[in-house]
Amino acid sequence: MPQRDDFFAADKTTFKYLKSVSHDWQPIPPKDRDAIAALAVLGICETTNPKIKEGSYCGPSFLGRFEELPTVSMPLVVNCFCTAHCPLSCIYCHADDLMKQFRDAETDEDLDNVAATANMLPAMVAVITGGDPLTRPDRAKKLIERLAEEKALVLDTSGVGDIAALLPALKKHNVHVRVSLDMISKQNQKLRPVNRQYISSREASSVGATRAIDMCLAEGVPLTVQTVVTSFNENIDEWRDLRDWLVARGVRNWVLHVVVKGGSARRIEESARGKRSGGISPSPQVYNKLWRLVDETMRAHLPIDIRCTDTDTTPNSVLLIGSKGDLYTEGYAHKGKVCLYTVGDARPDLIQALWPHLDRFGHARRYLNWNPWFFEGRSLETICYDIPVPAASELIAQANPVETEAKFPVLDVAKLKVALKEHGFKAEGKAKFQRDEYFDTPERFSKRLDYVIRLRQENGALAVALKGPRHWVGKTYSRIELEFPAGSENEVRAALGRNGLEVTWYFEKRRATYRRPGEKLLAALDEIPELGFFLELEGPLAAVRQMEAALREVLGPQERRNYAELFRSYKLEGGAPPEEIEGASFS
């Protein structure tokens, strides 16, 4: 959910229900109202009459029923450095070891490499970070534009810098901004001191964070405040003060990260080893304190969503792309960052080779807000977020994404057109001429598997289509169909040939398309060489069957064969040799 920067995992029943929720306003059947209300509280859908407000939620992000924490087959998040420059010198900086050596040699080519590596990884979310993106807003803007088409975006910042310069790009691409603020007391400056190379004001970290928070709230930019929990701010009263300050300002999302022993934090912790004080890691009681904060916040119904993360036991659960474009994770058995691959070595087909280096369980646990120390002695299934999906949901019945096709010979074309008009169908322009060419391997593998590879010319335009196997329901069938605009005809034919595909059949027809406004049902009137006219109905199964009954008087028996099979059968019955039947053409 981009507006709250929260991941949710859904069980199969809930996921099927989520897919049924329309992007358009629609009336909700009475039996579905409780489920829709539960989704609206999380911001997954909107309602009116009544208007259900999005609420705070501080629990694990599991919708439905889960008995165990799932792992993930691909990363959920990848962190992308747009710069190694930073106006602060945070004492616990996790990425300090990925910045110092690169600061003086940052180039535009590096930014291209960061974007290329990020787009190669099939993560749902890219976090644009550094350093601090506000120190180099032009680079941050370029990276936002390069990644926005592929991923949801989050921008991490201290708030110190020119956030106004980035606001247009943040709003255009719906970027969620996370502003770092550890305390509202002066202790914040001790945790997040300024880097004198960039800025002189000692209070810059607090002032900059406040300014960025207020600006995002005023401009409607989705916002989270994030706090790193260390031994310096392990104080529930300090946390309460910060929480109340955030609520009063209108902040609705807050993340508390227990410090990770990486980068600068690792060096501090190692230098303090054996000493009575001086370490940066909080005490073992920190989890109990955090739970007290979360529990009292929920009991008081405060309007803020709190998440807590801890990756110190699983440091290799986070992916980092350095400012040169190389991919890293924090080592588990190795101290410091582990380079998974360098720029130029990565290939999408080798992505699975990364997984031995990444803790998939820890990755899912971190981003799905599962903190076992919060729920000592309780099973996961008892604390999942319940979505009361009705056993026979009308929304699911209405939202079946699989299209059904049914084909009928037309007994009287003139009467069919009148009947379509009487039932509210309107023609979409004039009939279009189509020429389809079908491709297969010399061994005819596509035909054996019931796949279709088709090149279509329609009124001068060219498109390539792939159809999956047919799944029959009685006399009707469903199949997945993908179609893409094609470029130069010569180039497309050459590409198909290079992949071992040859023309096995061609077919021409003239098609007139009819639709009823506001519905998905399509009626296509096809004129086929030598065979005459056929009507194809395509849409939800119930709608297809209803229209078939309404047009019964002007249609012949439903035909299960496709046009190629019909035409071949017709020519063979007329005595044509099989080897001479290569396709159907009006000429």
mmCIF file of C-alpha atoms in Angstrom, residues 74-81 110-128 141-153 173 319-322 325-327 341 343 346-351 354:
data_model
loop_
_atom_site.group_PDB
_atom_site.id
_atom_site.type_symbol
_atom_site.label_atom_id
_atom_site.label_comp_id
_atom_site.label_asym_id
_atom_site.label_seq_id
_atom_site.Cartn_x
_atom_site.Cartn_y
_atom_site.Cartn_z
ATOM 1 C CA MET A 74 11.704 -12.624 -5.278
ATOM 2 C CA PRO A 75 12.780 -9.573 -3.212
ATOM 3 C CA LEU A 76 10.117 -7.188 -1.981
ATOM 4 C CA VAL A 77 12.447 -4.185 -1.616
ATOM 5 C CA VAL A 78 15.768 -3.044 -3.042
ATOM 6 C CA ASN A 79 17.582 0.020 -1.670
ATOM 7 C CA CYS A 80 19.201 2.214 -4.344
ATOM 8 C CA PHE A 81 21.913 4.788 -3.608
ATOM 9 C CA ASP A 110 27.077 5.503 -12.184
ATOM 10 C CA LEU A 111 23.456 6.588 -11.876
ATOM 11 C CA ASP A 112 22.640 4.714 -15.086
ATOM 12 C CA ASN A 113 24.224 1.608 -13.561
ATOM 13 C CA VAL A 114 22.177 1.964 -10.364
ATOM 14 C CA ALA A 115 18.963 2.187 -12.395
ATOM 15 C CA ALA A 116 19.947 -0.753 -14.606
ATOM 16 C CA THR A 117 20.727 -2.983 -11.619
ATOM 17 C CA ALA A 118 17.516 -1.968 -9.826
ATOM 18 C CA ASN A 119 15.330 -2.634 -12.865
ATOM 19 C CA MET A 120 16.952 -6.021 -13.322
ATOM 20 C CA LEU A 121 15.756 -7.067 -9.855
ATOM 21 C CA PRO A 122 12.020 -7.866 -9.796
ATOM 22 C CA ALA A 123 11.429 -6.085 -6.475
ATOM 23 C CA MET A 124 8.038 -4.480 -5.887
ATOM 24 C CA VAL A 125 9.547 -1.382 -4.238
ATOM 25 C CA ALA A 126 12.726 0.617 -4.799
ATOM 26 C CA VAL A 127 13.949 2.836 -1.976
ATOM 27 C CA ILE A 128 15.943 5.820 -3.239
ATOM 28 C CA LYS A 141 14.919 13.122 -9.813
ATOM 29 C CA LYS A 142 16.613 11.180 -12.622
ATOM 30 C CA LEU A 143 16.548 7.970 -10.609
ATOM 31 C CA ILE A 144 12.882 8.473 -9.720
ATOM 32 C CA GLU A 145 12.021 8.834 -13.412
ATOM 33 C CA ARG A 146 14.117 5.799 -14.376
ATOM 34 C CA LEU A 147 12.495 3.521 -11.796
ATOM 35 C CA ALA A 148 8.900 4.770 -11.642
ATOM 36 C CA GLU A 149 7.621 2.644 -14.521
ATOM 37 C CA GLU A 150 8.852 -0.598 -12.954
ATOM 38 C CA LYS A 151 8.384 -0.159 -9.191
ATOM 39 C CA ALA A 152 6.627 1.650 -6.399
ATOM 40 C CA LEU A 153 9.036 4.216 -4.963
ATOM 41 C CA HIS A 173 5.237 9.508 -9.369
ATOM 42 C CA LEU A 319 19.536 -5.596 -0.504
ATOM 43 C CA LEU A 320 21.614 -2.474 -1.187
ATOM 44 C CA ILE A 321 22.692 -1.085 -4.559
ATOM 45 C CA GLY A 322 25.737 1.116 -4.030
ATOM 46 C CA GLY A 325 25.525 0.210 -9.258
ATOM 47 C CA ASP A 326 26.982 -2.848 -7.482
ATOM 48 C CA LEU A 327 24.672 -5.016 -5.361
ATOM 49 C CA TYR A 341 27.738 -8.919 -8.059
ATOM 50 C CA VAL A 343 28.090 -3.809 -12.607
ATOM 51 C CA ALA A 346 24.480 -9.289 -13.577
ATOM 52 C CA ARG A 347 22.060 -11.104 -15.861
ATOM 53 C CA PRO A 348 18.304 -11.488 -15.282
ATOM 54 C CA ASP A 349 18.476 -15.227 -16.001
ATOM 55 C CA LEU A 350 20.959 -15.680 -13.122
ATOM 56 C CA ILE A 351 18.867 -13.847 -10.517
ATOM 57 C CA LEU A 354 21.599 -14.432 -5.405
#
